[in-house]
Amino acid sequence: MTNDRLKKFTIFLFVAYVVLGLINFFVFDMSLEGVGDRWIVYFGDGGFFGQLNPMTLIMSFAVMFLLILVARSIHFERIPGRFQAAVETFFDYFWEMVEDSVPNPKYRKQTFVIAMSFFLYIGVSNVLGGMPGINVVPVENGLNVQLFTDTWYTPTSDLNVNLTYALMVLVVSHFFAARAKGVLKWLKSFFEPNPLLFPINIISELAKPISHSLRLFGNVMGGGILVLIISYMLKYFVLPVFLWGFFGWFIGLIQAFVFSLLTIAYIGSLLE
């Protein structure tokens, strides 16, 4: 993107924000009813496996579709431009972290692909959480569709999503360890350095996905609720857009990076 196009795009976003702010200020009645609640659809007998969050599914597929469109539109040239150079530099940085953390070269490419996939998905999801959009929250009389009074719903604000990814990392890391070391040596690692520490080793492994997922969930969900409350107090203008950008773009991208970094660290630690 050239400097001229970037300026026009920035001006367009600013004008769109002001127009949406005026529409929101005079047309929509902002309410905090349902804040923190989730739109849950129950089916079958209900219970743990009989619940579904439609917004999580909708936005998850939207993020994946967006990533596919962007990937298809990128064409790498032999002589890179600024954007391609920036992307390649970032990929090289990630690859260097994988090389430093994963001692077995056989599993570096797989680890890189897994960690980078998490970063792209979580990063885009969190960035959407820093942009005014459409959200749906349950209220007493049904559903309340919020138009630009809140940010786009981000899948990473659903603990089920984050915990699923964290469990995937746990399973993949131990699968790689069992293949690299052999099943017997992998099982033996749970009893090291002393067999009496076996319960503690099990607890420490189970604690990984819990901390891995709650860290991301707490930052995304907590930041979203905080900004929504402040937005309600200030009626959308000035400060909310800064806070949306701060939590969605700055904090959101940092949390995506931390999640991917921990993925690399967890896989690498079991391959030593």
Coordinates of C-alpha atoms in Angstrom, one line a residue:
M1 CA 0.0 0.0 0.0
T2 CA 1.5 3.4 -1.1
N3 CA 1.6 6.4 1.2
D4 CA -1.1 8.1 -0.8
R5 CA -3.5 5.1 -0.5
L6 CA -2.6 4.8 3.2
K7 CA -3.5 8.4 3.8
K8 CA -6.8 8.0 2.0
F9 CA -7.6 4.9 3.9
T10 CA -6.8 6.6 7.2
I11 CA -9.0 9.5 6.3
F12 CA -11.8 7.2 5.3
L13 CA -11.7 5.3 8.6
F14 CA -11.7 8.6 10.6
V15 CA -14.7 9.9 8.6
A16 CA -16.5 6.6 9.0
Y17 CA -15.9 6.6 12.7
V18 CA -17.3 10.1 13.1
V19 CA -20.4 9.3 11.0
L20 CA -21.0 6.1 13.0
G21 CA -20.5 8.0 16.2
L22 CA -23.1 10.6 15.3
I23 CA -25.5 7.9 14.2
N24 CA -24.9 6.0 17.4
F25 CA -25.3 9.1 19.5
F26 CA -28.6 10.3 18.1
V27 CA -30.2 7.0 17.0
F28 CA -29.2 4.1 19.2
D29 CA -29.9 3.8 22.9
M30 CA -26.9 2.2 24.4
S31 CA -27.6 -0.3 27.2
L32 CA -25.4 -2.4 29.5
E33 CA -28.1 -5.1 29.8
G34 CA -26.6 -8.5 29.0
V35 CA -23.0 -7.3 29.3
G36 CA -20.8 -10.4 29.9
D37 CA -23.5 -12.8 28.9
R38 CA -23.3 -15.1 25.9
W39 CA -25.8 -16.0 23.3
I40 CA -26.2 -19.7 23.9
V41 CA -28.4 -22.1 21.9
Y42 CA -29.4 -25.3 23.6
F43 CA -30.2 -28.5 21.7
G44 CA -30.8 -32.1 22.5
D45 CA -30.7 -32.7 26.2
G46 CA -28.6 -29.6 26.9
G47 CA -25.8 -30.2 29.3
F48 CA -22.1 -29.8 28.5
F49 CA -22.3 -31.1 25.0
G50 CA -25.7 -29.6 24.2
Q51 CA -24.8 -25.9 24.1
L52 CA -23.6 -23.8 21.2
N53 CA -22.5 -20.2 20.9
P54 CA -23.6 -19.1 17.4
M55 CA -21.4 -15.9 17.5
T56 CA -18.3 -18.0 18.2
L57 CA -18.9 -20.2 15.2
I58 CA -19.9 -17.3 12.9
M59 CA -16.9 -15.1 13.8
S60 CA -14.5 -18.1 13.8
F61 CA -15.5 -18.9 10.2
A62 CA -15.3 -15.2 9.3
V63 CA -11.8 -15.0 10.6
M64 CA -10.7 -18.1 8.8
F65 CA -12.4 -16.9 5.5
L66 CA -10.7 -13.5 5.9
L67 CA -7.3 -15.2 6.4
I68 CA -7.8 -17.4 3.3
L69 CA -8.7 -14.3 1.2
V70 CA -5.7 -12.4 2.3
A71 CA -3.4 -15.4 1.8
R72 CA -4.8 -15.8 -1.8
S73 CA -4.3 -12.1 -2.6
I74 CA -0.6 -12.1 -1.5
H75 CA 1.9 -12.8 -4.3
F76 CA 5.5 -13.0 -3.3
E77 CA 8.0 -11.5 -5.7
R78 CA 11.7 -12.3 -6.2
I79 CA 12.5 -8.7 -5.4
P80 CA 10.3 -8.0 -2.3
G81 CA 8.5 -4.8 -1.7
R82 CA 8.0 -3.2 1.7
F83 CA 5.0 -5.3 2.7
Q84 CA 6.6 -8.6 1.6
A85 CA 9.9 -7.6 3.3
A86 CA 8.0 -6.9 6.6
V87 CA 6.2 -10.3 6.4
E88 CA 9.3 -12.2 5.6
T89 CA 11.2 -10.5 8.4
F90 CA 8.4 -11.4 10.9
F91 CA 8.4 -15.0 9.7
D92 CA 12.1 -15.2 10.0
Y93 CA 11.9 -13.9 13.6
F94 CA 9.3 -16.6 14.4
W95 CA 11.5 -19.2 12.8
E96 CA 14.5 -18.2 14.8
M97 CA 12.5 -18.6 18.0
V98 CA 11.5 -22.1 16.9
E99 CA 15.1 -23.0 16.1
D100 CA 16.2 -21.7 19.5
S101 CA 13.5 -23.5 21.5
V102 CA 13.0 -26.8 19.6
P103 CA 16.1 -28.9 19.9
N104 CA 15.0 -31.6 17.5
P105 CA 15.2 -30.3 13.8
K106 CA 12.6 -32.9 12.7
Y107 CA 9.8 -31.1 14.5
R108 CA 10.7 -27.4 13.9
K109 CA 8.7 -27.0 10.7
Q110 CA 5.5 -28.5 12.3
T111 CA 6.0 -26.3 15.4
F112 CA 6.5 -23.2 13.3
V113 CA 3.3 -23.9 11.3
I114 CA 1.2 -24.6 14.5
A115 CA 2.5 -21.5 16.3
M116 CA 2.1 -19.2 13.3
S117 CA -1.4 -20.5 12.6
F118 CA -2.4 -19.7 16.2
F119 CA -0.8 -16.2 16.0
L120 CA -2.6 -15.3 12.7
Y121 CA -6.0 -16.6 13.9
I122 CA -5.8 -15.1 17.4
G123 CA -4.2 -11.9 16.1
V124 CA -7.0 -11.3 13.6
S125 CA -9.7 -12.2 16.1
N126 CA -8.3 -9.8 18.7
V127 CA -7.9 -7.0 16.1
L128 CA -11.6 -7.4 15.2
G129 CA -12.2 -6.9 19.0
G130 CA -10.6 -3.4 18.6
M131 CA -13.0 -2.3 15.8
P132 CA -16.6 -1.0 16.1
G133 CA -19.0 -3.6 14.7
I134 CA -21.9 -5.8 15.4
N135 CA -22.4 -7.9 18.5
V136 CA -25.4 -9.9 19.9
V137 CA -26.1 -10.2 23.6
P138 CA -29.0 -12.0 25.3
V139 CA -31.5 -9.8 27.2
E140 CA -34.6 -10.6 29.2
N141 CA -36.9 -10.2 26.2
G142 CA -34.7 -12.0 23.7
L143 CA -31.6 -10.9 21.8
N144 CA -30.1 -7.4 21.7
V145 CA -28.2 -6.7 18.4
Q146 CA -25.7 -3.9 19.1
L147 CA -24.7 -1.8 16.1
F148 CA -21.4 -0.1 16.6
T149 CA -21.9 0.5 20.3
D150 CA -19.5 -2.4 20.9
T151 CA -16.7 -4.0 18.9
W152 CA -17.0 -7.0 16.7
Y153 CA -17.4 -10.2 18.7
T154 CA -14.0 -12.0 19.0
P155 CA -13.9 -15.8 19.3
T156 CA -11.0 -15.5 21.8
S157 CA -13.4 -14.0 24.3
D158 CA -15.0 -17.5 24.5
L159 CA -13.1 -19.6 27.0
N160 CA -14.1 -22.8 25.1
V161 CA -12.1 -21.6 22.1
N162 CA -9.0 -20.8 24.0
L163 CA -9.1 -24.0 26.1
T164 CA -9.6 -26.0 23.0
Y165 CA -6.4 -24.5 21.4
A166 CA -4.5 -24.9 24.7
L167 CA -5.5 -28.6 24.9
M168 CA -4.4 -29.0 21.2
V169 CA -1.0 -27.7 22.2
L170 CA -0.8 -30.1 25.1
V171 CA -1.7 -33.1 23.0
V172 CA 0.6 -32.2 20.1
S173 CA 3.5 -31.5 22.4
H174 CA 3.3 -34.9 24.1
F175 CA 2.6 -36.6 20.8
F176 CA 5.9 -35.1 19.4
A177 CA 7.7 -36.1 22.6
A178 CA 6.5 -39.7 22.4
R179 CA 7.5 -40.0 18.8
A180 CA 10.9 -38.3 19.3
K181 CA 11.9 -40.1 22.5
G182 CA 10.0 -43.3 22.3
V183 CA 6.9 -44.2 24.3
L184 CA 8.9 -45.7 27.2
K185 CA 11.3 -42.8 27.6
W186 CA 8.4 -40.4 27.3
L187 CA 6.5 -42.2 30.1
K188 CA 9.7 -42.3 32.2
S189 CA 9.9 -38.5 32.0
F190 CA 6.8 -38.2 34.2
F191 CA 8.8 -39.9 37.0
E192 CA 11.9 -37.7 36.8
P193 CA 13.9 -36.6 38.6
N194 CA 12.3 -38.6 41.4
P195 CA 9.4 -41.1 41.2
L196 CA 7.8 -39.3 44.2
L197 CA 7.3 -36.3 42.0
F198 CA 5.0 -38.1 39.6
P199 CA 1.8 -36.5 40.9
I200 CA 3.4 -33.0 40.7
N201 CA 4.5 -33.7 37.2
I202 CA 1.0 -34.6 36.2
I203 CA -0.5 -31.6 37.9
S204 CA 2.1 -29.3 36.2
E205 CA 1.2 -30.7 32.8
L206 CA -2.5 -30.2 33.4
A207 CA -1.9 -26.7 34.6
K208 CA -0.4 -25.7 31.3
P209 CA -3.6 -25.6 29.2
I210 CA -5.4 -23.9 32.1
S211 CA -3.0 -21.0 32.4
H212 CA -2.4 -21.0 28.6
S213 CA -6.1 -20.4 27.9
L214 CA -7.1 -18.3 30.9
R215 CA -4.4 -15.7 30.2
L216 CA -5.8 -15.0 26.7
F217 CA -9.4 -15.2 27.9
G218 CA -8.9 -12.9 30.8
N219 CA -7.2 -10.2 28.8
V220 CA -9.6 -10.2 25.9
M221 CA -12.8 -10.6 27.9
G222 CA -11.9 -8.3 30.7
G223 CA -10.6 -5.6 28.3
G224 CA -13.8 -5.8 26.2
I225 CA -16.1 -5.4 29.2
L226 CA -14.1 -2.5 30.5
V227 CA -14.1 -0.6 27.3
L228 CA -17.9 -1.2 26.8
I229 CA -18.6 0.2 30.2
I230 CA -16.5 3.3 29.5
S231 CA -18.1 3.6 26.1
Y232 CA -21.5 3.6 27.8
M233 CA -20.4 6.4 30.1
L234 CA -18.9 8.5 27.3
K235 CA -21.4 7.7 24.5
Y236 CA -18.9 6.3 22.1
F237 CA -16.8 9.4 21.3
V238 CA -13.0 10.1 21.8
L239 CA -11.8 7.7 24.5
P240 CA -13.6 4.5 23.5
V241 CA -11.9 4.3 20.1
F242 CA -8.5 4.8 21.8
L243 CA -9.3 2.0 24.3
W244 CA -10.7 -0.2 21.5
G245 CA -7.4 0.2 19.7
F246 CA -5.3 -0.3 22.8
F247 CA -7.0 -3.5 23.9
G248 CA -7.8 -4.9 20.5
W249 CA -4.8 -4.0 18.5
F250 CA -1.9 -3.5 21.0
I251 CA -2.9 -5.8 23.8
G252 CA -4.6 -8.2 21.4
L253 CA -1.6 -8.7 19.2
I254 CA 0.7 -9.1 22.3
Q255 CA -1.6 -11.8 23.6
A256 CA -1.6 -13.6 20.3
F257 CA 2.2 -13.4 20.3
V258 CA 2.4 -14.7 23.9
F259 CA 0.1 -17.6 23.1
S260 CA 2.2 -18.6 20.1
L261 CA 5.4 -18.1 22.1
L262 CA 4.1 -20.4 24.9
T263 CA 3.1 -23.0 22.2
I264 CA 6.7 -23.0 21.0
A265 CA 8.1 -23.2 24.5
Y266 CA 5.8 -26.1 25.6
I267 CA 6.6 -28.2 22.5
G268 CA 10.3 -27.5 22.8
S269 CA 10.5 -28.2 26.5
L270 CA 9.3 -31.8 26.0
L271 CA 11.7 -32.5 23.1
E272 CA 14.8 -31.8 25.2

